[in-house]
Amino acid sequence: MLKQWLFALMLMCFSFTTLASIDRIVEAQGKLSQDFVALQQASEFDKSFLEDVLRRKNQALRERIAQYASGADVDSEKLTPVLQSQIDLVDGLIEFSNSDFAAVAEESRKVEGEDKRKLELQLQRRTSILDTYFSQMSSSIQLAKKQGIDVSQIEQETKQALIQRAGFLANVILYIDTERQLDEGRLKYVNPTEKEELNNQIIRYNEYTSMMVISLQVTTGLMETFGINVDEYKQLLLTTTGDINADVLDVRVAYGLFEEWMASFKEWAFDNTPSIVVKVALFCIILYLTRAISKVVSKAVRKSVKHSKMDFSVLMQDFFVSMASKAVVFVGLLIALSQIGIELGPLLTGFGVAGVIIGFALQDTLSNFASGLMILIYRPYDVGDMVKVAGIQGTVNNMSLVSTTVQTIDNQRLVIPNNKIWGDVINNITAERVRRVDMVFGIGYGDDIDKAKGIFSEILLSDERVLKSPEPVVKLHTLNESSVDFVVRPWVKTDDYWDVYWDVTEKVKKRLDAEGVTIPFPQRDVHIYQHAVDSKEGES
């Protein structure tokens, strides 16, 4: 019995609290309505303060209304006028804000400098406040509809207001974007002082655009709750912000964006195709002329260095010709690029930065480049010379700033990095016109030395390729273990070196055999001594 009384008491207390809560809400709503009247009648100096206080109080009251409306025991007779008053209050605040926005916007058009900046900040703040009021109006209408209140008229008016607001915000975004593009275009030719001012103005444009975009996003979100088509505004938001979100998955939005891009492309193509065709044609003509001029310059430079009194090597001549040709092509390419609208200043700066990066990345290649320059300057060999470099012997076929191509005697083509050549011994075999052929022939100890010497001298004198000056040398050189060795050293032209070497060797062998002079081979005398074997060891 006691429990039943306690339960009934609790129900009475809850009902009393609920009734007291709705009564306080009604009372608070009445005070806010009075505050709004005071706000409308206040001076311009006090309006900002009073509106801020009213907005904060109203937000707290709206939270209490929402909490009460979500409860189980709701007094609809008292809640209905509260909701209607709340709708009227927010509607009045929206109208008040629109009037204030229009007044501030008109005043901002009449001033410049810091005063204009302050008014722009007020406009941005008022735009954010309007977003709040429209959000409150939307939630109030939805709550009233749940309570069965007829709000069709205010709902229709809110829809129209949201549509007008979305259109206004979209136009503002497009206008600001146009102004920003114009100022960015002016940056190319204004002086440093004006450039700084334009940069600051562009920053303000970006800030204002961000605020308008946020406001348009809020507005389109509210419009969607009322079933209004916002595809056009979503396309604008996507193209303005560049943010890829779920909206782009909407077929209508994606199709609208595609149509917009295609229309923009057609317009751009229609306006720019003639100039593009002319620029491309001019680009190709300049490159063609550059190539023709480079060939003429190459021939002129080659002729100049070939008949120069400085006696340039073939490698140095090829280097000058190549550099002159490439310089003409490079200048022509820069001129051609400038004709199609490419700024050469940033491009050359980019080349400089890229050169530093490539220099660090290609240190070995730069080492080869430096070695190639040293080879060109000091000319240790030339094209056509037979050399022995980096352990490889062959004829120099070609040389660049990073490598040298050598054709070996057995017809292999080897490409050797220049730093391996310059950092090692360079043996230029054919650098001199005359070479000495060094040969050694041995006879037996029992043969006639003077006869052998005469044979060698006669063979050399009978060969027309052997030069008379310097005189050939035939001398007894070494008494070896098995032979008496003569050095035979004729002087010949470099081109005849190997032919003389091989022919003289063959003739010496034939003449020595014909004259009975022996050509000994290594011999060793082995003496064998026999010792008597111990008798005991023999018995065992």
Coordinates of C-alpha atoms in Angstrom, one line a residue:
M1 CA 0.0 0.0 0.0
L2 CA 2.9 2.3 0.9
K3 CA 4.5 1.6 -2.5
Q4 CA 1.4 2.6 -4.4
W5 CA 1.2 5.9 -2.5
L6 CA 4.8 6.6 -3.2
F7 CA 4.3 5.8 -6.9
A8 CA 1.3 8.2 -7.1
L9 CA 3.3 10.9 -5.4
M10 CA 6.1 10.5 -7.9
L11 CA 3.6 10.9 -10.8
M12 CA 2.1 14.0 -9.3
C13 CA 5.6 15.5 -8.9
F14 CA 6.5 14.6 -12.5
S15 CA 3.3 16.2 -13.8
F16 CA 3.9 19.3 -11.8
T17 CA 7.5 19.6 -13.0
T18 CA 6.3 19.1 -16.6
L19 CA 3.6 21.8 -16.3
A20 CA 6.1 24.1 -14.6
S21 CA 8.6 23.4 -17.4
I22 CA 6.2 24.3 -20.2
D23 CA 5.0 27.3 -18.3
R24 CA 8.6 28.6 -18.0
I25 CA 9.1 28.0 -21.7
V26 CA 6.0 30.0 -22.5
E27 CA 7.2 32.8 -20.2
A28 CA 10.7 32.7 -21.7
Q29 CA 9.3 32.8 -25.2
G30 CA 7.2 35.9 -24.3
K31 CA 10.3 37.7 -22.9
L32 CA 12.2 36.9 -26.1
S33 CA 9.4 38.4 -28.2
Q34 CA 9.6 41.5 -26.1
D35 CA 13.4 41.6 -26.5
F36 CA 13.0 41.4 -30.3
V37 CA 10.7 44.4 -30.2
A38 CA 13.3 46.2 -28.2
L39 CA 16.0 45.2 -30.6
Q40 CA 14.1 46.7 -33.5
Q41 CA 13.7 50.0 -31.7
A42 CA 17.3 50.2 -30.4
S43 CA 20.0 52.5 -31.8
E44 CA 22.5 51.3 -34.3
F45 CA 25.2 51.2 -31.6
D46 CA 23.2 48.8 -29.4
K47 CA 21.7 46.6 -32.0
S48 CA 24.7 44.3 -32.4
F49 CA 24.9 43.7 -28.6
L50 CA 21.2 43.2 -28.1
E51 CA 21.0 40.8 -31.1
D52 CA 23.9 38.7 -29.7
V53 CA 22.2 38.4 -26.3
L54 CA 18.8 37.6 -28.0
R55 CA 20.4 34.9 -30.2
R56 CA 22.1 33.1 -27.3
K57 CA 19.0 33.2 -25.1
N58 CA 16.9 31.9 -28.0
Q59 CA 19.4 29.1 -28.6
A60 CA 19.1 28.0 -25.0
L61 CA 15.3 28.2 -25.2
R62 CA 15.2 26.2 -28.4
E63 CA 17.1 23.4 -26.7
R64 CA 14.5 23.3 -23.9
I65 CA 11.7 23.3 -26.4
A66 CA 13.2 20.4 -28.3
Q67 CA 13.8 18.5 -25.1
Y68 CA 10.2 19.1 -23.9
A69 CA 8.7 18.1 -27.3
S70 CA 10.6 14.8 -27.3
G71 CA 9.1 13.8 -24.0
A72 CA 6.1 11.5 -23.4
D73 CA 3.7 13.9 -21.7
V74 CA 3.4 17.0 -24.0
D75 CA 0.9 19.8 -23.5
S76 CA 0.1 20.5 -27.2
E77 CA -2.2 23.4 -26.3
K78 CA 0.6 25.3 -24.7
L79 CA 3.4 24.0 -27.0
T80 CA 1.6 25.1 -30.3
P81 CA 1.7 28.9 -29.6
V82 CA 5.3 28.5 -28.4
L83 CA 6.3 27.0 -31.7
Q84 CA 4.3 29.5 -33.6
S85 CA 6.0 32.3 -31.7
Q86 CA 9.4 30.8 -32.2
I87 CA 8.7 30.6 -36.0
D88 CA 7.6 34.3 -36.0
L89 CA 10.7 35.3 -33.9
V90 CA 13.2 33.5 -36.2
D91 CA 11.3 34.9 -39.3
G92 CA 11.7 38.4 -37.8
L93 CA 15.4 37.8 -37.1
I94 CA 15.9 36.7 -40.7
E95 CA 14.2 39.8 -42.0
F96 CA 16.2 41.9 -39.6
S97 CA 19.4 40.3 -40.8
N98 CA 18.6 40.7 -44.4
S99 CA 17.9 44.4 -43.9
D100 CA 21.2 44.8 -42.0
F101 CA 23.1 42.9 -44.7
A102 CA 21.7 45.1 -47.4
A103 CA 22.6 48.3 -45.5
V104 CA 26.2 47.2 -44.7
A105 CA 26.7 46.1 -48.3
E106 CA 25.5 49.4 -49.6
E107 CA 27.8 51.3 -47.2
S108 CA 30.8 49.1 -48.1
R109 CA 30.5 50.2 -51.7
K110 CA 31.0 53.8 -50.8
V111 CA 34.2 53.4 -48.8
E112 CA 37.8 52.1 -49.4
G113 CA 40.8 50.9 -47.5
E114 CA 40.5 49.7 -43.9
D115 CA 36.9 50.9 -43.5
K116 CA 35.9 48.7 -46.4
R117 CA 37.7 45.8 -44.9
K118 CA 35.8 46.2 -41.6
L119 CA 32.5 46.3 -43.4
E120 CA 33.4 43.2 -45.4
L121 CA 34.1 41.4 -42.1
Q122 CA 30.6 42.5 -40.9
L123 CA 29.1 41.1 -44.0
Q124 CA 30.9 37.8 -43.5
R125 CA 29.6 37.7 -39.9
R126 CA 26.1 38.5 -40.9
T127 CA 26.2 35.8 -43.5
S128 CA 27.1 33.3 -40.8
I129 CA 24.3 34.5 -38.6
L130 CA 21.8 34.1 -41.4
D131 CA 22.9 30.5 -41.8
T132 CA 22.1 30.0 -38.1
Y133 CA 18.7 31.6 -38.5
F134 CA 17.7 29.6 -41.5
S135 CA 18.8 26.4 -39.8
Q136 CA 16.6 27.4 -36.8
M137 CA 13.7 28.1 -39.1
S138 CA 14.0 24.8 -40.8
S139 CA 14.2 22.8 -37.6
S140 CA 11.2 24.8 -36.1
I141 CA 9.1 24.0 -39.2
Q142 CA 9.9 20.3 -39.0
L143 CA 9.1 20.3 -35.2
A144 CA 5.8 22.1 -35.8
K145 CA 4.8 19.7 -38.5
K146 CA 5.4 16.8 -36.1
Q147 CA 3.0 18.5 -33.7
G148 CA 0.4 18.7 -36.4
I149 CA 0.6 22.5 -36.8
D150 CA -0.2 23.9 -40.2
V151 CA 2.9 25.8 -41.3
S152 CA 2.5 25.4 -45.1
Q153 CA 2.6 29.1 -45.7
I154 CA 5.8 29.8 -43.7
E155 CA 7.3 26.7 -45.2
Q156 CA 6.6 27.9 -48.7
E157 CA 8.0 31.3 -47.8
T158 CA 11.1 29.7 -46.4
K159 CA 11.6 27.6 -49.5
Q160 CA 11.5 30.7 -51.7
A161 CA 13.9 32.5 -49.3
L162 CA 16.4 29.6 -49.4
I163 CA 16.2 29.5 -53.3
Q164 CA 16.8 33.3 -53.4
R165 CA 19.6 33.0 -50.9
A166 CA 21.3 30.1 -52.8
G167 CA 21.1 32.1 -56.0
F168 CA 22.6 35.1 -54.4
L169 CA 25.4 33.2 -52.8
A170 CA 26.2 31.4 -56.1
N171 CA 26.4 34.8 -57.9
V172 CA 28.6 36.2 -55.2
I173 CA 31.0 33.2 -55.5
L174 CA 31.2 33.6 -59.3
Y175 CA 31.7 37.4 -59.1
I176 CA 34.5 37.0 -56.5
D177 CA 36.1 34.3 -58.6
T178 CA 36.0 36.6 -61.7
E179 CA 37.6 39.5 -59.7
R180 CA 40.2 37.2 -58.3
Q181 CA 41.2 36.0 -61.8
L182 CA 41.4 39.6 -63.0
D183 CA 43.7 40.6 -60.2
E184 CA 45.9 37.5 -60.8
G185 CA 46.2 38.5 -64.4
R186 CA 47.3 42.0 -63.4
L187 CA 50.1 40.5 -61.2
K188 CA 52.2 39.9 -64.4
Y189 CA 52.8 43.6 -65.2
V190 CA 52.3 45.7 -62.1
N191 CA 55.1 47.2 -60.0
P192 CA 56.2 45.6 -56.6
T193 CA 54.0 47.9 -54.5
E194 CA 50.9 47.2 -56.5
K195 CA 51.7 43.5 -56.6
E196 CA 51.7 43.4 -52.8
E197 CA 48.4 45.1 -52.6
L198 CA 46.9 42.7 -55.3
N199 CA 48.2 39.7 -53.4
N200 CA 46.5 41.0 -50.2
Q201 CA 43.3 41.5 -52.2
I202 CA 43.5 38.0 -53.6
I203 CA 43.9 36.6 -50.1
R204 CA 40.7 38.5 -49.0
Y205 CA 38.9 37.2 -52.1
N206 CA 39.8 33.7 -51.1
E207 CA 38.6 34.2 -47.5
Y208 CA 35.3 35.7 -48.7
T209 CA 34.9 32.8 -51.2
S210 CA 35.5 30.3 -48.4
M211 CA 32.8 32.0 -46.3
M212 CA 30.3 32.0 -49.1
V213 CA 31.0 28.4 -50.0
I214 CA 30.3 27.4 -46.4
S215 CA 27.1 29.4 -46.4
L216 CA 26.0 27.8 -49.7
Q217 CA 26.7 24.4 -48.4
V218 CA 24.4 25.1 -45.4
T219 CA 21.8 26.5 -47.6
T220 CA 21.8 23.6 -50.1
G221 CA 21.6 21.2 -47.1
L222 CA 18.5 23.0 -45.9
M223 CA 17.0 23.0 -49.4
E224 CA 17.4 19.3 -49.6
T225 CA 15.4 18.8 -46.4
F226 CA 12.5 20.6 -48.2
G227 CA 12.9 18.5 -51.3
I228 CA 14.4 21.3 -53.5
N229 CA 16.7 20.3 -56.4
V230 CA 20.2 21.6 -55.7
D231 CA 22.2 19.8 -58.4
E232 CA 23.2 23.1 -60.0
Y233 CA 24.6 24.4 -56.7
K234 CA 26.4 21.2 -56.0
Q235 CA 28.2 21.5 -59.3
L236 CA 29.2 25.0 -58.5
L237 CA 30.5 23.9 -55.1
L238 CA 32.5 21.0 -56.6
T239 CA 34.1 23.2 -59.3
T240 CA 34.9 26.0 -56.8
T241 CA 36.3 23.9 -54.0
G242 CA 37.6 20.9 -56.0
D243 CA 36.6 18.6 -53.2
I244 CA 35.6 15.1 -54.5
N245 CA 32.8 13.9 -52.2
A246 CA 29.7 11.8 -52.3
D247 CA 27.9 14.4 -54.4
V248 CA 29.9 13.5 -57.5
L249 CA 28.5 10.0 -57.3
D250 CA 25.1 11.5 -58.0
V251 CA 24.3 10.8 -61.6
R252 CA 22.6 14.1 -62.2
V253 CA 25.5 16.1 -60.6
A254 CA 28.1 14.1 -62.5
Y255 CA 26.2 14.5 -65.8
G256 CA 25.7 18.3 -65.2
L257 CA 29.4 18.7 -64.5
F258 CA 30.3 16.8 -67.7
E259 CA 27.9 19.0 -69.7
E260 CA 29.4 22.1 -68.1
W261 CA 33.0 21.0 -68.8
M262 CA 32.1 20.1 -72.4
A263 CA 30.5 23.4 -73.0
S264 CA 33.5 25.2 -71.5
F265 CA 35.8 23.1 -73.7
K266 CA 33.8 23.9 -76.8
E267 CA 33.9 27.6 -76.0
W268 CA 37.6 27.5 -75.3
A269 CA 38.3 25.5 -78.5
F270 CA 36.2 27.9 -80.6
D271 CA 38.0 31.0 -79.2
N272 CA 41.5 29.6 -79.1
T273 CA 41.8 27.0 -82.0
P274 CA 42.9 29.6 -84.6
S275 CA 45.5 31.1 -82.4
I276 CA 46.7 27.6 -81.3
V277 CA 47.0 26.5 -84.9
V278 CA 49.0 29.6 -85.7
K279 CA 51.2 29.1 -82.7
V280 CA 51.9 25.4 -83.4
A281 CA 52.7 26.3 -87.1
L282 CA 55.0 29.0 -85.9
F283 CA 56.6 26.6 -83.4
C284 CA 57.3 24.0 -86.1
I285 CA 58.6 26.6 -88.6
I286 CA 61.0 28.0 -86.0
L287 CA 62.3 24.5 -85.2
Y288 CA 62.8 23.8 -88.9
L289 CA 64.7 27.0 -89.4
T290 CA 66.7 26.4 -86.3
R291 CA 67.8 23.0 -87.6
A292 CA 68.8 24.5 -91.0
I293 CA 70.7 27.3 -89.3
S294 CA 72.4 24.8 -87.0
K295 CA 73.7 22.8 -90.1
V296 CA 75.0 26.0 -91.6
V297 CA 76.7 27.0 -88.4
S298 CA 78.2 23.5 -88.0
K299 CA 79.8 23.7 -91.5
A300 CA 81.1 27.2 -90.8
V301 CA 82.6 26.3 -87.5
R302 CA 84.1 23.1 -88.9
K303 CA 85.7 25.0 -91.7
S304 CA 87.0 27.6 -89.3
V305 CA 88.6 25.3 -86.8
K306 CA 89.9 23.0 -89.6
H307 CA 91.9 25.9 -91.1
S308 CA 92.8 27.5 -87.8
K309 CA 96.4 28.3 -87.0
M310 CA 95.9 26.8 -83.5
D311 CA 96.1 23.2 -85.0
F312 CA 93.0 21.8 -83.3
S313 CA 92.8 18.1 -83.0
V314 CA 89.9 16.3 -84.7
L315 CA 88.3 15.6 -81.3
M316 CA 88.5 19.3 -80.5
Q317 CA 87.1 20.2 -83.9
D318 CA 84.2 17.9 -83.4
F319 CA 83.6 19.3 -79.9
F320 CA 83.4 22.9 -81.2
V321 CA 81.1 21.9 -84.1
S322 CA 78.8 19.9 -81.7
M323 CA 78.6 22.7 -79.1
A324 CA 77.9 25.4 -81.8
S325 CA 75.2 23.2 -83.3
K326 CA 73.6 22.4 -80.0
A327 CA 73.7 26.1 -78.9
V328 CA 71.8 27.2 -82.0
V329 CA 69.2 24.4 -81.4
F330 CA 68.8 25.4 -77.8
V331 CA 68.3 29.1 -78.5
G332 CA 65.9 28.2 -81.3
L333 CA 63.9 25.9 -79.0
L334 CA 63.6 28.7 -76.4
I335 CA 62.4 31.1 -79.0
A336 CA 59.9 28.5 -80.3
L337 CA 58.6 27.9 -76.7
S338 CA 58.2 31.6 -76.1
Q339 CA 56.0 31.8 -79.2
I340 CA 53.4 29.3 -77.8
G341 CA 53.1 31.3 -74.5
I342 CA 55.6 29.5 -72.2
E343 CA 57.4 31.9 -69.9
L344 CA 61.1 31.5 -70.3
G345 CA 62.1 33.0 -66.9
P346 CA 60.5 30.3 -64.7
L347 CA 61.6 27.7 -67.3
L348 CA 65.2 28.7 -67.1
T349 CA 65.0 28.9 -63.3
G350 CA 63.6 25.3 -63.3
F351 CA 66.5 24.3 -65.5
G352 CA 68.9 25.7 -63.0
V353 CA 67.3 23.9 -60.1
A354 CA 67.1 20.7 -62.1
G355 CA 70.8 21.1 -63.0
V356 CA 71.8 21.2 -59.3
I357 CA 69.7 18.1 -58.6
I358 CA 71.0 16.2 -61.6
G359 CA 74.5 17.3 -60.7
F360 CA 74.3 15.5 -57.4
A361 CA 72.6 12.5 -58.9
L362 CA 75.1 12.1 -61.8
Q363 CA 78.5 12.8 -60.1
D364 CA 80.2 10.0 -62.0
T365 CA 78.9 11.4 -65.3
L366 CA 80.2 14.8 -64.4
S367 CA 83.6 13.3 -63.6
N368 CA 83.6 11.8 -67.1
F369 CA 82.6 15.2 -68.5
A370 CA 85.5 16.9 -66.7
S371 CA 87.9 14.2 -67.9
G372 CA 86.7 14.6 -71.5
L373 CA 87.4 18.3 -71.3
M374 CA 91.0 17.6 -70.1
I375 CA 91.5 15.1 -72.9
L376 CA 90.3 17.7 -75.4
I377 CA 92.5 20.4 -74.0
Y378 CA 95.8 18.4 -73.7
R379 CA 95.1 16.1 -76.7
P380 CA 96.9 12.9 -75.6
Y381 CA 95.4 11.2 -78.6
D382 CA 93.2 11.9 -81.7
V383 CA 90.7 10.1 -83.9
G384 CA 92.5 7.4 -85.8
D385 CA 95.4 7.0 -83.3
M386 CA 96.2 3.5 -82.0
V387 CA 96.3 3.7 -78.2
K388 CA 96.5 1.6 -75.1
V389 CA 94.2 3.0 -72.4
A390 CA 92.6 1.3 -69.4
G391 CA 94.3 -1.9 -70.3
I392 CA 92.7 -1.9 -73.8
Q393 CA 94.6 -1.5 -77.1
G394 CA 92.9 -0.3 -80.3
T395 CA 92.2 2.6 -82.6
V396 CA 90.2 5.6 -81.5
N397 CA 87.0 5.8 -83.5
N398 CA 85.1 8.5 -81.7
M399 CA 85.0 10.6 -78.5
S400 CA 82.3 12.4 -76.6
L401 CA 82.6 14.5 -73.4
V402 CA 81.8 11.4 -71.3
S403 CA 83.3 8.4 -73.2
T404 CA 85.7 7.3 -75.9
T405 CA 85.0 4.6 -78.5
V406 CA 88.0 2.3 -79.3
Q407 CA 88.1 -0.3 -82.1
T408 CA 90.3 -3.1 -81.0
I409 CA 92.7 -5.0 -83.3
D410 CA 90.3 -8.0 -83.4
N411 CA 87.5 -5.6 -84.4
Q412 CA 85.7 -5.2 -81.1
R413 CA 84.1 -1.8 -80.4
L414 CA 84.6 -0.8 -76.8
V415 CA 83.2 2.4 -75.1
I416 CA 85.4 3.5 -72.3
P417 CA 84.4 6.2 -69.7
N418 CA 86.8 9.2 -69.9
N419 CA 87.6 9.2 -66.2
K420 CA 89.1 5.7 -66.5
I421 CA 91.2 6.9 -69.4
W422 CA 92.4 10.2 -67.8
G423 CA 93.1 8.6 -64.4
D424 CA 95.4 6.0 -65.9
V425 CA 98.5 5.8 -68.2
I426 CA 97.7 6.8 -71.8
N427 CA 99.9 5.0 -74.4
N428 CA 99.5 6.6 -77.8
I429 CA 101.2 4.0 -80.0
T430 CA 100.8 5.9 -83.3
A431 CA 101.3 9.4 -82.1
E432 CA 104.8 9.6 -83.9
R433 CA 105.4 9.1 -87.6
V434 CA 108.5 7.0 -87.1
R435 CA 108.8 4.0 -84.8
R436 CA 111.7 1.6 -84.0
V437 CA 111.0 -2.1 -84.4
D438 CA 112.7 -4.0 -81.5
M439 CA 113.7 -7.6 -82.4
V440 CA 116.0 -10.1 -80.7
F441 CA 117.5 -13.1 -82.6
G442 CA 119.8 -15.8 -81.1
I443 CA 122.5 -18.0 -82.6
G444 CA 124.5 -20.9 -81.3
Y445 CA 127.8 -20.5 -79.4
G446 CA 129.5 -22.4 -82.1
D447 CA 128.3 -20.2 -85.0
D448 CA 130.2 -17.3 -86.6
I449 CA 129.2 -14.0 -85.0
D450 CA 130.3 -11.8 -87.8
K451 CA 128.5 -13.9 -90.4
A452 CA 125.3 -13.7 -88.4
K453 CA 125.7 -9.9 -88.0
G454 CA 126.2 -9.5 -91.7
I455 CA 123.1 -11.5 -92.5
F456 CA 121.0 -9.3 -90.2
S457 CA 122.4 -6.1 -91.7
E458 CA 121.9 -7.3 -95.3
I459 CA 118.3 -8.2 -94.6
L460 CA 117.6 -4.7 -93.2
L461 CA 119.4 -2.9 -96.0
S462 CA 117.5 -4.8 -98.7
D463 CA 114.1 -3.8 -97.2
E464 CA 113.0 -0.5 -98.7
R465 CA 110.6 0.2 -95.8
V466 CA 113.6 0.4 -93.4
L467 CA 114.6 4.0 -93.0
K468 CA 118.2 5.1 -93.6
S469 CA 117.9 7.7 -91.0
P470 CA 117.9 7.0 -88.2
E471 CA 120.3 4.1 -89.0
P472 CA 119.2 0.6 -88.1
V473 CA 121.1 -1.0 -85.2
V474 CA 122.5 -4.6 -85.2
K475 CA 124.5 -5.4 -82.1
L476 CA 125.5 -8.4 -80.0
H477 CA 123.4 -8.0 -77.0
T478 CA 123.5 -10.9 -74.5
L479 CA 125.3 -14.2 -73.9
N480 CA 122.4 -16.3 -72.7
E481 CA 122.5 -19.8 -71.3
S482 CA 121.9 -21.5 -74.6
S483 CA 122.3 -18.7 -77.2
V484 CA 124.2 -15.6 -78.3
D485 CA 121.5 -12.9 -78.7
F486 CA 121.6 -10.0 -81.2
V487 CA 119.4 -6.9 -81.0
V488 CA 118.0 -5.9 -84.4
R489 CA 116.4 -2.4 -84.4
P490 CA 115.4 -0.9 -87.7
W491 CA 113.5 2.4 -87.9
V492 CA 110.3 2.4 -90.0
K493 CA 107.2 4.5 -90.6
T494 CA 104.5 3.9 -88.1
D495 CA 102.2 2.4 -90.6
D496 CA 104.8 -0.2 -91.7
Y497 CA 105.7 -1.3 -88.1
W498 CA 104.0 -4.7 -88.0
D499 CA 104.7 -5.5 -91.7
V500 CA 108.4 -5.0 -91.2
Y501 CA 108.4 -6.9 -87.9
W502 CA 106.8 -9.9 -89.4
D503 CA 108.7 -9.9 -92.8
V504 CA 112.1 -9.4 -91.1
T505 CA 111.5 -12.2 -88.7
E506 CA 110.5 -14.6 -91.6
K507 CA 113.6 -13.6 -93.7
V508 CA 116.0 -14.0 -90.7
K509 CA 114.7 -17.6 -90.1
K510 CA 115.1 -18.5 -93.8
R511 CA 118.6 -16.9 -94.2
L512 CA 120.0 -18.5 -91.1
D513 CA 118.8 -21.9 -92.2
A514 CA 120.3 -21.4 -95.7
E515 CA 123.6 -20.2 -94.3
G516 CA 123.9 -23.0 -91.8
V517 CA 123.6 -20.8 -88.8
T518 CA 121.8 -22.5 -86.0
I519 CA 119.0 -21.0 -84.0
P520 CA 119.4 -22.7 -80.6
F521 CA 116.7 -23.7 -78.3
P522 CA 117.1 -23.9 -74.5
Q523 CA 119.4 -26.8 -73.5
R524 CA 120.5 -28.2 -70.1
D525 CA 123.2 -30.7 -69.5
V526 CA 122.3 -33.5 -66.9
H527 CA 125.1 -35.4 -65.4
I528 CA 124.3 -38.8 -63.7
Y529 CA 126.6 -40.2 -61.1
Q530 CA 126.4 -43.9 -60.0
H531 CA 127.3 -44.7 -56.3
A532 CA 128.1 -48.2 -54.9
V533 CA 125.2 -49.7 -52.9
D534 CA 125.9 -50.9 -49.3
S535 CA 126.2 -54.8 -49.2
K536 CA 123.9 -55.1 -46.3
E537 CA 121.2 -53.0 -48.0
G538 CA 121.7 -55.1 -51.1
E539 CA 121.1 -58.4 -49.2
S540 CA 118.1 -57.1 -47.6

